[in-house]
mmCIF file of C-alpha atoms and ligand atoms in Angstrom:
data_model
loop_
_atom_site.group_PDB
_atom_site.id
_atom_site.type_symbol
_atom_site.label_atom_id
_atom_site.label_comp_id
_atom_site.label_asym_id
_atom_site.label_seq_id
_atom_site.Cartn_x
_atom_site.Cartn_y
_atom_site.Cartn_z
ATOM 1 C CA MET A 828 0.105 -0.054 -0.136
ATOM 2 C CA ARG A 829 2.852 2.256 1.094
ATOM 3 C CA ALA A 830 4.622 1.482 -2.107
ATOM 4 C CA ARG A 831 1.784 2.189 -4.221
ATOM 5 C CA MET A 832 1.284 5.463 -2.615
ATOM 6 C CA LEU A 833 4.978 6.197 -3.217
ATOM 7 C CA SER A 834 4.685 5.545 -6.867
ATOM 8 C CA THR A 835 1.540 7.720 -7.216
ATOM 9 C CA LEU A 836 3.276 10.478 -5.539
ATOM 10 C CA LEU A 837 6.327 9.942 -7.917
ATOM 11 C CA ALA A 838 3.757 9.938 -10.794
ATOM 12 C CA THR A 839 2.206 13.172 -10.007
ATOM 13 C CA GLY A 840 5.529 14.813 -9.141
ATOM 14 C CA MET A 841 4.353 15.939 -5.643
ATOM 15 C CA LEU A 842 7.170 13.989 -4.049
ATOM 16 C CA ILE A 843 9.584 15.667 -6.250
ATOM 17 C CA VAL A 844 8.320 19.073 -5.292
ATOM 18 C CA ALA A 845 8.074 18.520 -1.526
ATOM 19 C CA GLY A 846 11.235 16.726 -1.244
ATOM 20 C CA ARG A 847 13.507 19.053 -3.279
ATOM 21 C CA ALA A 848 12.192 22.382 -2.545
ATOM 22 C CA GLY A 849 14.174 24.991 -4.080
ATOM 23 C CA ALA A 850 15.290 22.602 -7.023
ATOM 24 C CA GLN A 851 13.341 22.026 -10.137
ATOM 25 C CA SER A 852 13.861 18.528 -11.863
ATOM 26 C CA ALA A 853 13.876 17.410 -15.349
ATOM 27 C CA PHE A 854 10.628 16.296 -16.784
ATOM 28 C CA THR A 855 10.514 13.412 -19.429
ATOM 29 C CA VAL A 856 7.533 12.387 -21.692
ATOM 30 C CA ALA A 857 8.000 9.317 -24.027
ATOM 31 C CA GLY A 858 11.625 9.556 -23.823
ATOM 32 C CA VAL A 859 11.841 13.141 -24.537
ATOM 33 C CA THR A 860 13.459 15.215 -21.499
ATOM 34 C CA ALA A 861 12.906 19.020 -20.800
ATOM 35 C CA GLN A 862 15.614 20.389 -18.439
ATOM 36 C CA PRO A 863 14.606 23.075 -16.030
ATOM 37 C CA GLY A 864 13.976 26.243 -17.571
ATOM 38 C CA THR A 865 13.470 24.983 -21.106
ATOM 39 C CA THR A 866 10.766 24.262 -23.736
ATOM 40 C CA VAL A 867 11.025 20.725 -25.748
ATOM 41 C CA TYR A 868 8.920 19.330 -28.389
ATOM 42 C CA GLY A 869 8.068 15.565 -28.888
ATOM 43 C CA GLU A 870 5.881 13.099 -30.339
ATOM 44 C CA VAL A 871 4.217 9.956 -28.621
ATOM 45 C CA GLN A 872 4.101 7.116 -31.177
ATOM 46 C CA VAL A 873 0.756 5.283 -31.324
ATOM 47 C CA PRO A 874 1.653 2.012 -32.808
ATOM 48 C CA ALA A 875 -0.113 0.297 -35.755
ATOM 49 C CA ARG A 876 -2.088 -2.897 -34.792
ATOM 50 C CA GLY A 877 -2.387 -5.385 -37.795
ATOM 51 C CA THR A 878 -3.760 -3.546 -40.599
ATOM 52 C CA ASP A 879 -4.895 -0.588 -38.492
ATOM 53 C CA ALA A 880 -2.385 2.220 -38.919
ATOM 54 C CA GLY A 881 -0.764 4.093 -35.972
ATOM 55 C CA THR A 882 -0.507 7.830 -35.321
ATOM 56 C CA ILE A 883 1.329 10.583 -33.337
ATOM 57 C CA ILE A 884 0.528 12.532 -30.394
ATOM 58 C CA PRO A 885 2.641 15.903 -30.640
ATOM 59 C CA PHE A 886 3.392 17.296 -27.539
ATOM 60 C CA SER A 887 5.539 20.217 -25.740
ATOM 61 C CA ILE A 888 6.982 20.354 -22.341
ATOM 62 C CA VAL A 889 7.544 23.820 -20.946
ATOM 63 C CA ASN A 890 9.365 23.095 -17.817
ATOM 64 C CA GLY A 891 9.916 25.991 -15.394
ATOM 65 C CA ALA A 892 13.291 26.952 -13.813
ATOM 66 C CA LYS A 893 11.707 26.529 -10.301
ATOM 67 C CA PRO A 894 9.624 23.673 -8.867
ATOM 68 C CA GLY A 895 5.683 23.681 -8.673
ATOM 69 C CA PRO A 896 2.785 21.981 -10.078
ATOM 70 C CA VAL A 897 2.383 19.971 -13.402
ATOM 71 C CA LEU A 898 -0.503 21.289 -15.470
ATOM 72 C CA THR A 899 -1.390 19.438 -18.661
ATOM 73 C CA LEU A 900 -3.398 21.292 -21.501
ATOM 74 C CA VAL A 901 -4.971 19.044 -24.149
ATOM 75 C CA ALA A 902 -6.158 20.217 -27.373
ATOM 76 C CA GLY A 903 -7.528 18.416 -30.550
ATOM 77 C CA THR A 904 -9.548 15.666 -28.558
ATOM 78 C CA HIS A 905 -11.878 16.430 -31.422
ATOM 79 C CA GLY A 906 -9.964 17.173 -34.360
ATOM 80 C CA ALA A 907 -11.945 19.957 -36.031
ATOM 81 C CA GLU A 908 -11.905 22.097 -32.992
ATOM 82 C CA TYR A 909 -9.300 24.580 -33.959
ATOM 83 C CA PRO A 910 -9.218 27.660 -31.465
ATOM 84 C CA PRO A 911 -7.638 25.330 -28.758
ATOM 85 C CA ILE A 912 -5.085 23.856 -31.146
ATOM 86 C CA LEU A 913 -4.084 27.511 -32.306
ATOM 87 C CA ALA A 914 -4.108 28.833 -28.710
ATOM 88 C CA LEU A 915 -1.611 25.967 -27.441
ATOM 89 C CA GLN A 916 0.829 27.224 -30.412
ATOM 90 C CA ARG A 917 0.594 30.830 -29.149
ATOM 91 C CA LEU A 918 0.931 29.733 -25.392
ATOM 92 C CA ARG A 919 4.033 27.602 -26.318
ATOM 93 C CA ALA A 920 5.746 30.602 -27.888
ATOM 94 C CA SER A 921 4.756 33.194 -25.140
ATOM 95 C CA ILE A 922 5.532 31.215 -21.962
ATOM 96 C CA ASP A 923 9.029 31.849 -20.869
ATOM 97 C CA PRO A 924 10.124 28.677 -19.034
ATOM 98 C CA THR A 925 12.674 30.663 -17.115
ATOM 99 C CA GLN A 926 9.929 32.755 -15.533
ATOM 100 C CA LEU A 927 7.687 29.639 -14.927
ATOM 101 C CA SER A 928 7.253 27.552 -11.609
ATOM 102 C CA GLY A 929 6.453 24.036 -12.255
ATOM 103 C CA THR A 930 5.695 22.441 -15.534
ATOM 104 C CA ILE A 931 3.126 22.753 -18.503
ATOM 105 C CA VAL A 932 2.679 19.849 -20.683
ATOM 106 C CA MET A 933 0.640 20.577 -23.895
ATOM 107 C CA VAL A 934 -0.909 17.841 -26.097
ATOM 108 C CA HIS A 935 -1.185 19.772 -29.453
ATOM 109 C CA VAL A 936 -3.301 17.414 -31.306
ATOM 110 C CA ALA A 937 -4.823 14.607 -29.310
ATOM 111 C CA ASN A 938 -6.731 12.967 -32.384
ATOM 112 C CA MET A 939 -4.360 13.392 -35.312
ATOM 113 C CA PRO A 940 -6.493 11.284 -37.667
ATOM 114 C CA ALA A 941 -9.448 13.237 -36.936
ATOM 115 C CA PHE A 942 -7.507 16.612 -37.419
ATOM 116 C CA LEU A 943 -5.924 15.661 -40.571
ATOM 117 C CA GLY A 944 -8.955 13.539 -41.766
ATOM 118 C CA ARG A 945 -11.214 17.036 -40.986
ATOM 119 C CA ALA A 946 -13.470 14.638 -39.262
ATOM 120 C CA ILE A 947 -16.205 15.898 -36.801
ATOM 121 C CA TYR A 948 -17.085 13.668 -33.658
ATOM 122 C CA TYR A 949 -15.558 10.500 -34.719
ATOM 123 C CA THR A 950 -12.033 9.274 -35.394
ATOM 124 C CA PRO A 951 -11.488 7.982 -39.005
ATOM 125 C CA GLY A 952 -10.599 4.312 -38.821
ATOM 126 C CA ASP A 953 -12.873 3.171 -35.947
ATOM 127 C CA HIS A 954 -15.694 5.840 -35.950
ATOM 128 C CA LYS A 955 -15.524 6.187 -32.273
ATOM 129 C CA ASN A 956 -15.657 9.317 -30.353
ATOM 130 C CA LEU A 957 -12.099 9.766 -28.645
ATOM 131 C CA ASN A 958 -13.831 11.556 -25.770
ATOM 132 C CA ARG A 959 -16.111 8.644 -25.146
ATOM 133 C CA VAL A 960 -13.451 5.471 -24.815
ATOM 134 C CA PHE A 961 -11.231 6.639 -21.848
ATOM 135 C CA PRO A 962 -9.258 5.450 -20.209
ATOM 136 C CA GLY A 963 -8.570 3.554 -23.461
ATOM 137 C CA LYS A 964 -7.207 0.176 -24.303
ATOM 138 C CA ALA A 965 -3.492 -0.549 -25.371
ATOM 139 C CA ASP A 966 -4.914 -3.483 -27.667
ATOM 140 C CA GLY A 967 -8.029 -1.576 -28.886
ATOM 141 C CA THR A 968 -9.032 0.349 -31.958
ATOM 142 C CA ILE A 969 -7.122 3.487 -32.878
ATOM 143 C CA SER A 970 -9.161 5.706 -30.605
ATOM 144 C CA GLU A 971 -8.779 3.390 -27.767
ATOM 145 C CA ARG A 972 -4.890 3.299 -28.205
ATOM 146 C CA ILE A 973 -4.804 6.926 -28.294
ATOM 147 C CA ALA A 974 -6.923 7.215 -25.211
ATOM 148 C CA ASP A 975 -4.591 4.688 -23.317
ATOM 149 C CA LEU A 976 -1.582 6.541 -24.261
ATOM 150 C CA ILE A 977 -2.988 9.757 -23.228
ATOM 151 C CA THR A 978 -3.977 8.143 -19.900
ATOM 152 C CA ARG A 979 -0.543 6.617 -19.011
ATOM 153 C CA GLU A 980 1.941 9.314 -20.655
ATOM 154 C CA PHE A 981 -0.172 12.637 -19.747
ATOM 155 C CA ILE A 982 -2.941 11.978 -17.301
ATOM 156 C CA ASP A 983 -1.198 9.669 -14.878
ATOM 157 C CA ARG A 984 1.822 12.113 -14.552
ATOM 158 C CA THR A 985 -0.038 15.439 -14.286
ATOM 159 C CA GLN A 986 -1.642 17.064 -11.110
ATOM 160 C CA TYR A 987 -4.097 19.471 -12.990
ATOM 161 C CA LEU A 988 -5.467 18.975 -16.349
ATOM 162 C CA ILE A 989 -7.623 21.210 -18.747
ATOM 163 C CA ASP A 990 -9.144 19.573 -22.033
ATOM 164 C CA LEU A 991 -9.495 22.324 -24.202
ATOM 165 C CA HIS A 992 -12.745 22.019 -26.608
ATOM 166 C CA CYS A 993 -15.076 24.204 -28.732
ATOM 167 C CA GLY A 994 -18.196 23.621 -30.667
ATOM 168 C CA ASP A 995 -17.430 20.870 -33.328
ATOM 169 C CA ALA A 996 -17.191 22.155 -36.976
ATOM 170 C CA ASN A 997 -21.013 21.935 -37.310
ATOM 171 C CA GLU A 998 -21.942 23.485 -33.890
ATOM 172 C CA SER A 999 -22.321 27.250 -33.465
ATOM 173 C CA LEU A 1000 -21.463 27.544 -29.586
ATOM 174 C CA ARG A 1001 -21.340 30.299 -26.903
ATOM 175 C CA PRO A 1002 -18.480 29.825 -24.464
ATOM 176 C CA TYR A 1003 -18.889 27.718 -21.226
ATOM 177 C CA LEU A 1004 -17.007 25.112 -19.182
ATOM 178 C CA TYR A 1005 -17.798 22.027 -17.214
ATOM 179 C CA TRP A 1006 -17.441 22.072 -13.341
ATOM 180 C CA THR A 1007 -17.517 18.310 -12.303
ATOM 181 C CA ILE A 1008 -19.130 18.213 -8.766
ATOM 182 C CA ASN A 1009 -19.780 14.457 -8.100
ATOM 183 C CA ALA A 1010 -15.947 14.101 -6.910
ATOM 184 C CA SER A 1011 -14.351 14.439 -3.597
ATOM 185 C CA PRO A 1012 -15.031 17.568 -1.958
ATOM 186 C CA ALA A 1013 -11.235 18.605 -2.088
ATOM 187 C CA VAL A 1014 -11.240 17.991 -6.038
ATOM 188 C CA VAL A 1015 -14.723 19.770 -6.555
ATOM 189 C CA GLU A 1016 -13.534 22.770 -4.735
ATOM 190 C CA SER A 1017 -10.100 22.972 -6.690
ATOM 191 C CA VAL A 1018 -11.931 22.726 -9.904
ATOM 192 C CA ARG A 1019 -14.259 25.763 -8.989
ATOM 193 C CA GLN A 1020 -11.400 27.699 -8.191
ATOM 194 C CA LEU A 1021 -9.730 26.526 -11.481
ATOM 195 C CA ALA A 1022 -12.987 27.357 -13.317
ATOM 196 C CA LEU A 1023 -13.070 31.049 -11.933
ATOM 197 C CA ALA A 1024 -9.456 31.387 -12.534
ATOM 198 C CA PHE A 1025 -10.146 30.504 -16.143
ATOM 199 C CA GLY A 1026 -12.493 33.344 -16.361
ATOM 200 C CA MET A 1027 -15.144 32.023 -18.694
ATOM 201 C CA ASP A 1028 -18.570 33.286 -17.191
ATOM 202 C CA HIS A 1029 -20.934 30.222 -18.102
ATOM 203 C CA ILE A 1030 -20.129 27.214 -15.690
ATOM 204 C CA ILE A 1031 -22.217 24.036 -16.101
ATOM 205 C CA LEU A 1032 -22.532 21.996 -12.787
ATOM 206 C CA ASP A 1033 -22.090 18.619 -13.881
ATOM 207 C CA ASN A 1034 -23.079 15.896 -11.772
ATOM 208 C CA ALA A 1035 -23.252 12.928 -14.134
ATOM 209 C CA ARG A 1036 -19.612 12.088 -14.845
ATOM 210 C CA PRO A 1037 -18.954 8.522 -14.224
ATOM 211 C CA THR A 1038 -16.830 7.658 -10.936
ATOM 212 C CA ASP A 1039 -15.249 4.372 -12.009
ATOM 213 C CA PRO A 1040 -11.510 5.236 -12.952
ATOM 214 C CA ALA A 1041 -11.876 2.019 -15.110
ATOM 215 C CA ALA A 1042 -14.688 3.534 -17.149
ATOM 216 C CA SER A 1043 -14.129 7.211 -16.832
ATOM 217 C CA VAL A 1044 -15.404 7.692 -20.497
ATOM 218 C CA TYR A 1045 -14.218 11.246 -20.962
ATOM 219 C CA LEU A 1046 -10.457 12.607 -20.973
ATOM 220 C CA GLU A 1047 -11.147 15.316 -18.061
ATOM 221 C CA ASN A 1048 -12.954 12.498 -16.267
ATOM 222 C CA THR A 1049 -9.994 10.342 -16.315
ATOM 223 C CA ALA A 1050 -8.011 12.789 -14.400
ATOM 224 C CA ILE A 1051 -10.914 13.523 -11.864
ATOM 225 C CA THR A 1052 -11.569 9.827 -11.280
ATOM 226 C CA ARG A 1053 -7.717 9.631 -10.312
ATOM 227 C CA GLY A 1054 -8.225 12.403 -7.879
ATOM 228 C CA LYS A 1055 -6.793 15.096 -10.226
ATOM 229 C CA PRO A 1056 -8.497 18.568 -10.537
ATOM 230 C CA ALA A 1057 -9.527 18.835 -14.158
ATOM 231 C CA MET A 1058 -12.216 20.662 -16.322
ATOM 232 C CA THR A 1059 -13.433 20.574 -19.825
ATOM 233 C CA ILE A 1060 -13.770 24.083 -21.453
ATOM 234 C CA GLU A 1061 -15.470 25.126 -24.850
ATOM 235 C CA SER A 1062 -14.527 28.279 -26.981
ATOM 236 C CA GLY A 1063 -15.338 28.699 -30.432
ATOM 237 C CA GLY A 1064 -16.866 26.495 -33.191
ATOM 238 C CA MET A 1065 -18.089 26.029 -36.646
ATOM 239 C CA GLY A 1066 -14.898 24.993 -37.850
ATOM 240 C CA GLN A 1067 -13.515 28.614 -37.585
ATOM 241 C CA SER A 1068 -10.121 29.862 -36.113
ATOM 242 C CA ASP A 1069 -11.630 33.222 -34.630
ATOM 243 C CA GLU A 1070 -9.251 35.486 -32.729
ATOM 244 C CA GLU A 1071 -11.844 35.858 -29.989
ATOM 245 C CA SER A 1072 -12.092 32.290 -29.255
ATOM 246 C CA ILE A 1073 -8.172 31.925 -29.292
ATOM 247 C CA ALA A 1074 -7.664 34.823 -27.142
ATOM 248 C CA ARG A 1075 -10.319 33.633 -24.425
ATOM 249 C CA ILE A 1076 -8.083 30.457 -24.160
ATOM 250 C CA GLU A 1077 -4.976 32.244 -23.798
ATOM 251 C CA ARG A 1078 -6.732 34.528 -21.070
ATOM 252 C CA GLY A 1079 -7.906 31.335 -19.388
ATOM 253 C CA VAL A 1080 -4.644 29.672 -19.212
ATOM 254 C CA ALA A 1081 -2.865 32.865 -18.045
ATOM 255 C CA GLY A 1082 -5.374 32.928 -15.136
ATOM 256 C CA VAL A 1083 -4.968 29.363 -14.209
ATOM 257 C CA LEU A 1084 -1.108 29.909 -14.219
ATOM 258 C CA LYS A 1085 -1.490 32.853 -11.793
ATOM 259 C CA HIS A 1086 -3.748 31.066 -9.401
ATOM 260 C CA LEU A 1087 -1.634 27.846 -9.233
ATOM 261 C CA LYS A 1088 1.332 30.309 -8.458
ATOM 262 C CA MET A 1089 2.867 29.017 -11.678
ATOM 263 C CA ARG A 1090 3.617 32.694 -12.881
ATOM 264 C CA ALA A 1091 3.552 35.914 -10.849
ATOM 265 C CA THR A 1092 1.443 37.966 -13.128
ATOM 266 C CA GLY A 1093 -1.892 37.185 -14.954
ATOM 267 C CA PRO A 1094 -5.588 38.094 -14.687
ATOM 268 C CA ASP A 1095 -7.623 37.954 -11.831
ATOM 269 C CA PRO A 1096 -10.162 35.333 -11.339
ATOM 270 C CA LEU A 1097 -13.781 35.737 -12.250
ATOM 271 C CA GLN A 1098 -16.104 37.421 -9.195
ATOM 272 C CA HIS A 1099 -19.457 36.392 -10.562
ATOM 273 C CA ALA A 1100 -20.203 33.407 -12.974
ATOM 274 C CA VAL A 1101 -23.474 32.240 -14.186
ATOM 275 C CA TYR A 1102 -23.934 28.750 -12.850
ATOM 276 C CA LEU A 1103 -26.132 26.331 -14.948
ATOM 277 C CA GLY A 1104 -27.680 23.305 -13.650
ATOM 278 C CA ARG A 1105 -30.236 21.223 -15.558
ATOM 279 C CA ASN A 1106 -28.798 20.717 -18.973
ATOM 280 C CA LEU A 1107 -29.605 18.511 -22.075
ATOM 281 C CA VAL A 1108 -28.219 17.888 -25.440
ATOM 282 C CA ILE A 1109 -31.395 17.713 -27.870
ATOM 283 C CA ASN A 1110 -30.684 14.861 -30.308
ATOM 284 C CA SER A 1111 -32.500 14.520 -33.773
ATOM 285 C CA GLN A 1112 -35.240 11.980 -34.019
ATOM 286 C CA HIS A 1113 -34.878 11.797 -37.967
ATOM 287 C CA THR A 1114 -32.236 11.810 -40.718
ATOM 288 C CA GLY A 1115 -32.560 14.721 -43.104
ATOM 289 C CA ILE A 1116 -31.960 18.493 -43.267
ATOM 290 C CA PHE A 1117 -31.756 20.546 -40.281
ATOM 291 C CA TYR A 1118 -32.886 24.169 -40.067
ATOM 292 C CA ALA A 1119 -31.837 26.063 -36.652
ATOM 293 C CA LEU A 1120 -34.303 28.683 -35.792
ATOM 294 C CA VAL A 1121 -32.712 30.063 -32.813
ATOM 295 C CA GLU A 1122 -29.072 31.035 -32.221
ATOM 296 C CA ARG A 1123 -26.514 30.488 -29.562
ATOM 297 C CA GLY A 1124 -27.094 32.534 -26.559
ATOM 298 C CA HIS A 1125 -30.787 32.788 -26.947
ATOM 299 C CA THR A 1126 -33.011 32.490 -24.085
ATOM 300 C CA VAL A 1127 -36.044 30.030 -24.941
ATOM 301 C CA ALA A 1128 -39.199 29.210 -23.350
ATOM 302 C CA GLU A 1129 -40.346 25.533 -22.717
ATOM 303 C CA GLY A 1130 -41.894 24.204 -25.805
ATOM 304 C CA ALA A 1131 -40.361 26.847 -28.119
ATOM 305 C CA LEU A 1132 -39.870 25.930 -31.725
ATOM 306 C CA ILE A 1133 -36.023 25.909 -31.968
ATOM 307 C CA GLY A 1134 -35.690 24.183 -35.220
ATOM 308 C CA ARG A 1135 -36.992 21.759 -37.824
ATOM 309 C CA ILE A 1136 -35.982 18.917 -40.028
ATOM 310 C CA THR A 1137 -37.118 18.335 -43.533
ATOM 311 C CA ASP A 1138 -36.701 15.364 -45.657
ATOM 312 C CA PHE A 1139 -34.553 15.613 -48.790
ATOM 313 C CA GLN A 1140 -37.430 17.426 -51.047
ATOM 314 C CA GLY A 1141 -38.124 19.917 -48.305
ATOM 315 C CA LYS A 1142 -41.216 18.584 -46.308
ATOM 316 C CA THR A 1143 -41.013 19.021 -42.710
ATOM 317 C CA ILE A 1144 -40.743 15.717 -40.726
ATOM 318 C CA GLU A 1145 -39.883 17.073 -37.249
ATOM 319 C CA GLU A 1146 -40.396 20.280 -35.285
ATOM 320 C CA VAL A 1147 -37.708 20.592 -32.548
ATOM 321 C CA ARG A 1148 -38.843 22.182 -29.329
ATOM 322 C CA ALA A 1149 -37.121 23.292 -26.217
ATOM 323 C CA PRO A 1150 -37.494 20.617 -23.488
ATOM 324 C CA PHE A 1151 -37.514 23.312 -20.771
ATOM 325 C CA ALA A 1152 -36.767 27.005 -20.372
ATOM 326 C CA GLY A 1153 -33.238 27.804 -20.606
ATOM 327 C CA GLU A 1154 -30.345 29.273 -22.714
ATOM 328 C CA ILE A 1155 -29.096 27.755 -26.052
ATOM 329 C CA LEU A 1156 -25.441 26.993 -25.646
ATOM 330 C CA TYR A 1157 -24.817 25.515 -28.983
ATOM 331 C CA MET A 1158 -27.077 24.864 -32.110
ATOM 332 C CA VAL A 1159 -25.949 22.803 -34.996
ATOM 333 C CA GLY A 1160 -25.244 25.346 -37.749
ATOM 334 C CA THR A 1161 -25.199 23.171 -40.832
ATOM 335 C CA PRO A 1162 -27.697 21.160 -42.677
ATOM 336 C CA PRO A 1163 -26.871 17.621 -42.504
ATOM 337 C CA THR A 1164 -28.541 15.695 -39.622
ATOM 338 C CA THR A 1165 -28.419 11.888 -38.644
ATOM 339 C CA LYS A 1166 -31.030 10.424 -36.318
ATOM 340 C CA GLY A 1167 -29.581 10.199 -32.944
ATOM 341 C CA GLU A 1168 -27.088 13.004 -33.245
ATOM 342 C CA PRO A 1169 -27.206 16.497 -31.333
ATOM 343 C CA LEU A 1170 -29.090 19.341 -32.837
ATOM 344 C CA GLY A 1171 -28.366 21.614 -29.860
ATOM 345 C CA PHE A 1172 -27.496 22.050 -26.274
ATOM 346 C CA ILE A 1173 -29.670 23.816 -23.686
ATOM 347 C CA ALA A 1174 -29.273 24.613 -19.892
ATOM 348 C CA THR A 1175 -30.937 26.544 -17.182
ATOM 349 C CA LEU A 1176 -29.869 28.436 -14.160
ATOM 350 C CA ALA A 1177 -28.626 26.308 -11.377
ATOM 351 C CA THR A 1178 -30.743 26.115 -8.289
ATOM 352 C CA THR A 1179 -29.409 26.469 -4.841
ATOM 353 C CA ALA A 1180 -29.925 22.743 -4.114
ATOM 354 C CA GLU A 1181 -27.923 21.935 -7.212
ATOM 355 C CA PHE A 1182 -24.699 23.295 -5.844
ATOM 356 C CA PRO A 1183 -22.164 20.801 -4.048
ATOM 357 C CA LYS A 1184 -22.641 20.883 -0.309
ATOM 358 C CA LYS A 1185 -19.563 22.354 1.500
HETATM 359 ZN ZN1 ZN B 1645 -15.055 18.643 -28.542
#
């Protein structure tokens, strides 16, 4: 038990920080080592399996000159979500490792087959959603093998994690983030502080994440179920690379670095957030052509007509109505729709009873 605890501490870097105050250590991922005060680039090789092709996971280690926490930032879990990928390039260039305490690990593109294949939701090759197969399998399909290596090389070795998303290439999305509240009180409180430090004002109280580490499903929840504060953020969408969505992520990471005392300066945490409770992805009942009738950020009444689906000659086959009153966080903004896939996402203000007990 004690040996196990020791290896856990070693894996998270906490022992190194606690035991060698004042001296920063080198940090190694997949055989690539960053000395204190340096930034290095590397690639995790995801091996081929039989006729199933392999891929790479490109990453950077920004290893600070002074000791501190390990923070992992992941982009490209969904390959057509571009602002997070571009924000990490900018952050890599702008963060000076000689002025940093602790270590930032950046996963530049988690799902390379989806990025290069311009694919939404699913990985070309196995048609699985990478963010639904965690913690992954070493002998599984390509998405499962990617997830397994992200779990072992990155999540197992970090203390904090942010999975950076946006609306996929078909989703028109207003910014928000997820605050997982069905975890240990210490993790829940730590994530609350990370969320406010990130500075995005719409925060979803998420109490529906699985609690079994062996079936964590989501990337961020793989960290949470291993006792590590983590959150998923959403900024951008519709396959765009707009300045506002990229800058929002840069600002968010700068706020987190200040909060974790990894950098002396940075934006202050948000004082007032809009907390959202009940939320629902509205799925299509039909395959056809989708017309959205409301936009992201609109507030709608229960039963309001928010979209319709036609068949291919133009006849309406489904009226899509709001299941409850709330704010539209994203709407699908392109015509194709397949039965069972998302059309939009709605959430309503959290009630006092929905907040975690202190
Ligand atoms: Zn995503």
